[in-house]
Amino acid sequence: MAEFLALSDAVARHLKAGDTVAFEGFTHLIPHAAAHEAIRQGIGELTLLRMTPDIIYDQMIGMGLARTVIFSYAGNPGVGLLRRMRDAIENAYPRAIETIEHSHSAMAQAYEAGASGLPLAVFRGYKGADLPRVNPAIKSITCPFTGEALAAIPAHRPDVTFIHAQKASEKGDVLIEGIIGVQKEAALAARRVVVTVEEVVPSFKGLHPNLTILPHWTIDAIAVVPGGAHPSYTHGYYARDNAAYLDWDRISADREAFSSWMQSNVLDVGPEVFAARVESLR
Amino acid sequence: MAEFLALSDAVARHLKAGDTVAFEGFTHLIPHAAAHEAIRQGIGELTLLRMTPDIIYDQMIGMGLARTVIFSYAGNPGVGLLRRMRDAIENAYPRAIETIEHSHSAMAQAYEAGASGLPLAVFRGYKGADLPRVNPAIKSITCPFTGEALAAIPAHRPDVTFIHAQKASEKGDVLIEGIIGVQKEAALAARRVVVTVEEVVPSFKGLHPNLTILPHWTIDAIAVVPGGAHPSYTHGYYARDNAAYLDWDRISADREAFSSWMQSNVLDVGPEVFAARVESLR
Amino acid sequence: MSDFTPNEMMTIAAARALRNDDVCFVGIGAPSAACNVARLTHAPGITLIYESGTIGTAPEVLPLSIGDGELCETALCTVSVPEMFRYWLMGGRISIGFLGAAQLDRFGNINTTVIGDYAHPKVRLPGGGGAPEIATSCGEIFITLKQAKRAMVDKIDFFTSFGHGEGGDHRQRLGITTKGPTLLITDLALWRPDPESKEFTVTSLHRGVTREMVQDNCGWPVRFAAELEETPAPTELELGTLRDLQARTEAAHQGGRRG
Amino acid sequence: MSDFTPNEMMTIAAARALRNDDVCFVGIGAPSAACNVARLTHAPGITLIYESGTIGTAPEVLPLSIGDGELCETALCTVSVPEMFRYWLMGGRISIGFLGAAQLDRFGNINTTVIGDYAHPKVRLPGGGGAPEIATSCGEIFITLKQAKRAMVDKIDFFTSFGHGEGGDHRQRLGITTKGPTLLITDLALWRPDPESKEFTVTSLHRGVTREMVQDNCGWPVRFAAELEETPAPTELELGTLRDLQARTEAAHQGGRRG
């Protein structure tokens, strides 16, 4: 049952050191505020699960909070490489991390399998590719009807999933629209679900019947954080801060610049700063 | 590429004797007009595929056009049994039919697998049930991660799928809303797709981004048939004709009553009668 | 209330078994009435799901089919049928699944497929629909049934859905982790599985019902609990709510009639 | 047009290869520009799909990421990412998939995963994203690449996605039924696989480009077609369309800057 909490309480209550956690969002609706709160609370030894670990995972890895990253594309979207993640993999700085790598298709279907209560996802994939050689979690099954060998991977079942969404109703139902990504699946696959939202509205009455909604009984905690996706965007609320993504390439290229940026922009502030960050993007 | 055709041409061009065909619709948007056109054209030896063969398959079976029915629930929804289908199974009247029976879950996932280009669907199902004993298409695979035995069934790949939808755009994109059932999957799983619609609108501009739409390049033919789902309903256009479903129980109970009803309500008329049938239901 | 029918008692007893935080997979007929009576009386927060994809519906009138427009119009949201079965049913999000039966045995195994042999049936019934996976994926199963000797049989002709199998730990032996049938609500009595054997045992008789009446309308030797209760009669609120719902429903289903 | 850059030539040559009825899986960078130039010139009916779930988009400016709001706002519809990969990509509905490469070999096999050893890489690149299944599920693959010796190598360090493998019928031997890479568009030339060996062969040199320039920027001994064409220079319409698009894009991406 969805409980409305301050973000700090929602994170403290639902994210534990050592958890497997997904902060999902496919370019749109990336839960930056929630990830920053996790960083402030210093919750470590995490297994980070996400199709596109971008800035927030670069930040968590750079702060030494990740033990393992399960992913399919580790880039700064539209800009280039993730320099803190590279530093961890290439130079074990600030610590070594384990990587478990899949394709997008595999990751999306592993979430879907998790949401469906299945132990695995089965699909036609990875043919001729090298990932099955380096990721022992990629196995194969034989179709009993055609004899074809199909890829099989374990379902994703995160301990907790964090997502950002447009609206919650007063009951705690959550509405996601626009590029909806894999958030519904990531939420339904998880044991616990925490959602940050732009705003709370009395109800969703009168909305289109086929919108993407997570009922309140699928959610554990909701925190209202206007601007909470910045520098990602929230469809209908504010635009993507492309400049911030370009900036990140420079900031993350240097260990010192990174540390000082994290200190002043994450550790020394609270979730309330996000509202101001999106003001000029509305 | 979607071609706008008269219903008779759409059926004649895309449905052949001996085809595996799905006329899908889950209580809502059942393509009655298209099925009646197929009956008028006497296209036979069909393998009828559908989760809930209701009145239209009862009619096609009663007219002797079906060789095989693949299904998961053969009832007159909310009323009772399908009496023509029973007569075929129990008494081989007007001919014997083969039945291949699944659960709803299996059928829905077999369509999904077909839409995904997969040869099979894998799921946790049929545990302790007798269907796997009588349906050799239900096999099992072992999860290579957990050792669990899971059900496996062949994907549905109909030769042609017929659906009814609210609107087509002038380009031939098709919008489905309300109870969307399994229609998108049934269409995407098929080699050819024919859609009847209530109306054509200039475009879908301004509609919500996440609505259920089949792009024009996934569709072969579109026929405009107002009321084409009657006595099923079209959300936003007209209500379900519950009385007609109750009537069917009586009509279908008797071979003579059935034949004479089919003569005057299907064989002797054309798709234009559907508009009048829904007038009082709008 | 002094005056109520056995069917009304059955529906109201089923409604009472539902809790405010339950998520119910509703079927047509008695379950639909029971779930909506619960929603309109003691369990306003209950979530009703119909397999047509409607989540959190609150229909004013009972649907004739599981996909009536009313369900979609009053729902929190409506998803595709594959999603309904994958994410919501098999994903383990339903606490209570309702099943009816053409034939039922003492262990809650259900037949709605055929009477007689599968290949050459005496009566071809509609089949299982969602039942095979409802029976194993929902947290618990409630069964509603009008008692009759031909419905409550020693051996069912076909296992459409699995209850407790041969009893005992048969579910666990098949790797099924949900509870299965935990309550049978008939027009005469409430039945619960014996904790060990899992055989359905009468725990409460509806008002005016005797042990003999229960046995006369059951095809196996009935076990009665040591402490047999009387099901409290419907309250005015319960009965009024049910009858209003049915009156609204009847009026609505008369509509839409053409010549 | 007399004045154009090699990058402009590459983008416009890629645009020309697209047909009005193509359904393209678009990546960021050169493919995105090429697909939109095609849409704004000779192929107004083309369907552009980005893996974020947007189907039939018509962006005014080029997206910086594959999930910019512009893509959703101009799309026919937007589906979930699992649906995108299941029904649209793996369902076999994409005619042309675009891929870029950090390393490419002569058979169209691509590496965007690591330079060096996978476990201890010299450079950790972003990885494959959708590429492993794009490479095998789309009808054909077009590759765009700025030529350089370190990019066009004899042996790639990691098979992120499969092209023609060791050449010949290697795809068929793996049970892959799609065509794979059918066109390589660089800043210097157009390359097509040899019908038998499947080795990329230069079939057209861009204006002002010599065989030597192509060989100097390629890490394997280049094969040239017997009849080598010259790629027609960009027309005024093509170049104007591309430059307008890029100017609009640049202006848009400057926006939204805060202090």
Short mmCIF file of C-alpha atoms in Angstrom, two decimals, chain B residues 28 32 43 59 100 103 108 124 162 180 210-211:
data_model
loop_
_atom_site.label_atom_id
_atom_site.label_comp_id
_atom_site.label_asym_id
_atom_site.label_seq_id
_atom_site.Cartn_x
_atom_site.Cartn_y
_atom_site.Cartn_z
CA HIS B 28 -15.68 -5.85 -26.73
CA HIS B 32 -19.33 -9.74 -36.27
CA ILE B 43 -15.23 -19.87 -47.10
CA GLN B 59 -22.46 -19.47 -36.35
CA ILE B 100 -7.49 -27.87 -29.63
CA SER B 103 -6.26 -21.90 -21.03
CA ALA B 108 -2.95 -14.84 -24.77
CA ARG B 124 4.02 -21.24 -15.39
CA PHE B 162 -9.86 -9.93 -38.43
CA ILE B 180 -8.33 -3.75 -25.90
CA ASN B 210 0.31 5.97 -25.41
CA LEU B 211 -2.91 4.84 -27.07
#
